């Protein structure tokens, strides 16, 4: 595998990680909003 495709895959993985982190953070925020006594 050459360097360019490796960097492209790294970029995609970083974007996916950011997306899932944002989704998790959003759902955690909604969860703590619905159940404030648990946090």
Coordinates of N, CA and C in Angstrom, one line a residue:
X1 N 0.8 -1.2 0.0 CA 0.0 0.0 0.0 C 0.9 1.3 0.0
X2 N 0.6 2.2 -0.9 CA 1.4 3.3 -1.0 C 1.0 4.4 0.0
X3 N 1.8 5.4 0.1 CA 1.7 6.4 1.2 C 0.4 7.2 1.0
X4 N 0.0 7.5 -0.2 CA -1.2 8.4 -0.5 C -2.4 7.7 0.0
X5 N -2.6 6.4 -0.4 CA -3.8 5.7 0.1 C -3.8 5.5 1.6
X6 N -2.6 5.3 2.2 CA -2.6 5.2 3.6 C -3.0 6.5 4.3
X7 N -2.6 7.6 3.8 CA -3.0 8.9 4.4 C -4.5 9.1 4.2
X8 N -5.0 8.7 3.1 CA -6.4 8.8 2.8 C -7.3 8.0 3.8
X9 N -6.8 6.7 4.0 CA -7.5 5.9 5.0 C -7.4 6.5 6.4
X10 N -6.3 7.0 6.7 CA -6.1 7.6 8.0 C -7.1 8.8 8.2
X11 N -7.3 9.6 7.1 CA -8.2 10.7 7.2 C -9.6 10.2 7.4
X12 N -10.0 9.2 6.6 CA -11.3 8.6 6.8 C -11.6 8.1 8.2
X13 N -10.6 7.4 8.7 CA -10.7 6.9 10.1 C -10.9 8.0 11.1
X14 N -10.1 9.1 10.9 CA -10.2 10.2 11.8 C -11.6 10.9 11.7
X15 N -12.2 11.0 10.5 CA -13.5 11.6 10.3 C -14.5 10.7 11.0
X16 N -14.4 9.3 10.8 CA -15.3 8.4 11.4 C -15.3 8.5 12.9
X17 N -14.1 8.6 13.5 CA -13.9 8.7 14.9 C -14.6 10.0 15.4
X18 N -14.4 11.1 14.7 CA -15.0 12.3 15.1 C -16.5 12.2 15.1
X19 N -17.0 11.6 14.0 CA -18.5 11.4 13.9 C -19.1 10.6 15.0
X20 N -18.4 9.5 15.3 CA -19.0 8.7 16.4 C -18.8 9.4 17.8
X21 N -17.7 10.1 18.0 CA -17.6 10.9 19.2 C -18.7 11.9 19.3
X22 N -19.0 12.6 18.2 CA -20.0 13.6 18.3 C -21.4 13.0 18.5
X23 N -21.6 11.8 17.9 CA -22.9 11.1 18.2 C -23.0 10.7 19.6
X24 N -21.9 10.2 20.2 CA -21.9 9.7 21.5 C -22.1 10.9 22.5
X25 N -21.4 12.0 22.2 CA -21.5 13.1 23.1 C -22.9 13.7 23.0
X26 N -23.5 13.7 21.9 CA -24.9 14.2 21.7 C -25.9 13.3 22.5
X27 N -25.7 12.0 22.4 CA -26.6 11.1 23.1 C -26.4 11.1 24.6
X28 N -25.1 11.4 25.0 CA -24.8 11.5 26.4 C -25.5 12.8 27.0
X29 N -25.4 13.8 26.2 CA -26.0 15.1 26.6 C -27.5 15.0 26.7
X30 N -28.2 14.2 25.8 CA -29.6 14.0 25.9 C -29.9 13.1 27.1
X31 N -29.0 12.2 27.3 CA -29.3 11.2 28.5 C -29.2 12.0 29.8
X32 N -28.2 12.8 29.9 CA -28.0 13.6 31.2 C -29.1 14.6 31.3
X33 N -29.7 15.1 30.2 CA -30.8 16.0 30.2 C -32.1 15.3 30.7
X34 N -32.2 14.0 30.2 CA -33.4 13.3 30.6 C -33.3 12.7 32.0
X35 N -32.1 12.3 32.4 CA -31.9 11.7 33.7 C -30.8 12.5 34.5
X36 N -31.1 13.7 34.9 CA -30.0 14.5 35.6 C -29.5 13.9 36.9
X37 N -30.3 13.0 37.5 CA -29.9 12.5 38.8 C -28.9 11.4 38.7
X38 N -28.6 10.9 37.5 CA -27.7 9.8 37.3 C -26.3 10.4 37.1
X39 N -26.1 11.6 36.7 CA -24.8 12.2 36.3 C -24.2 13.0 37.5

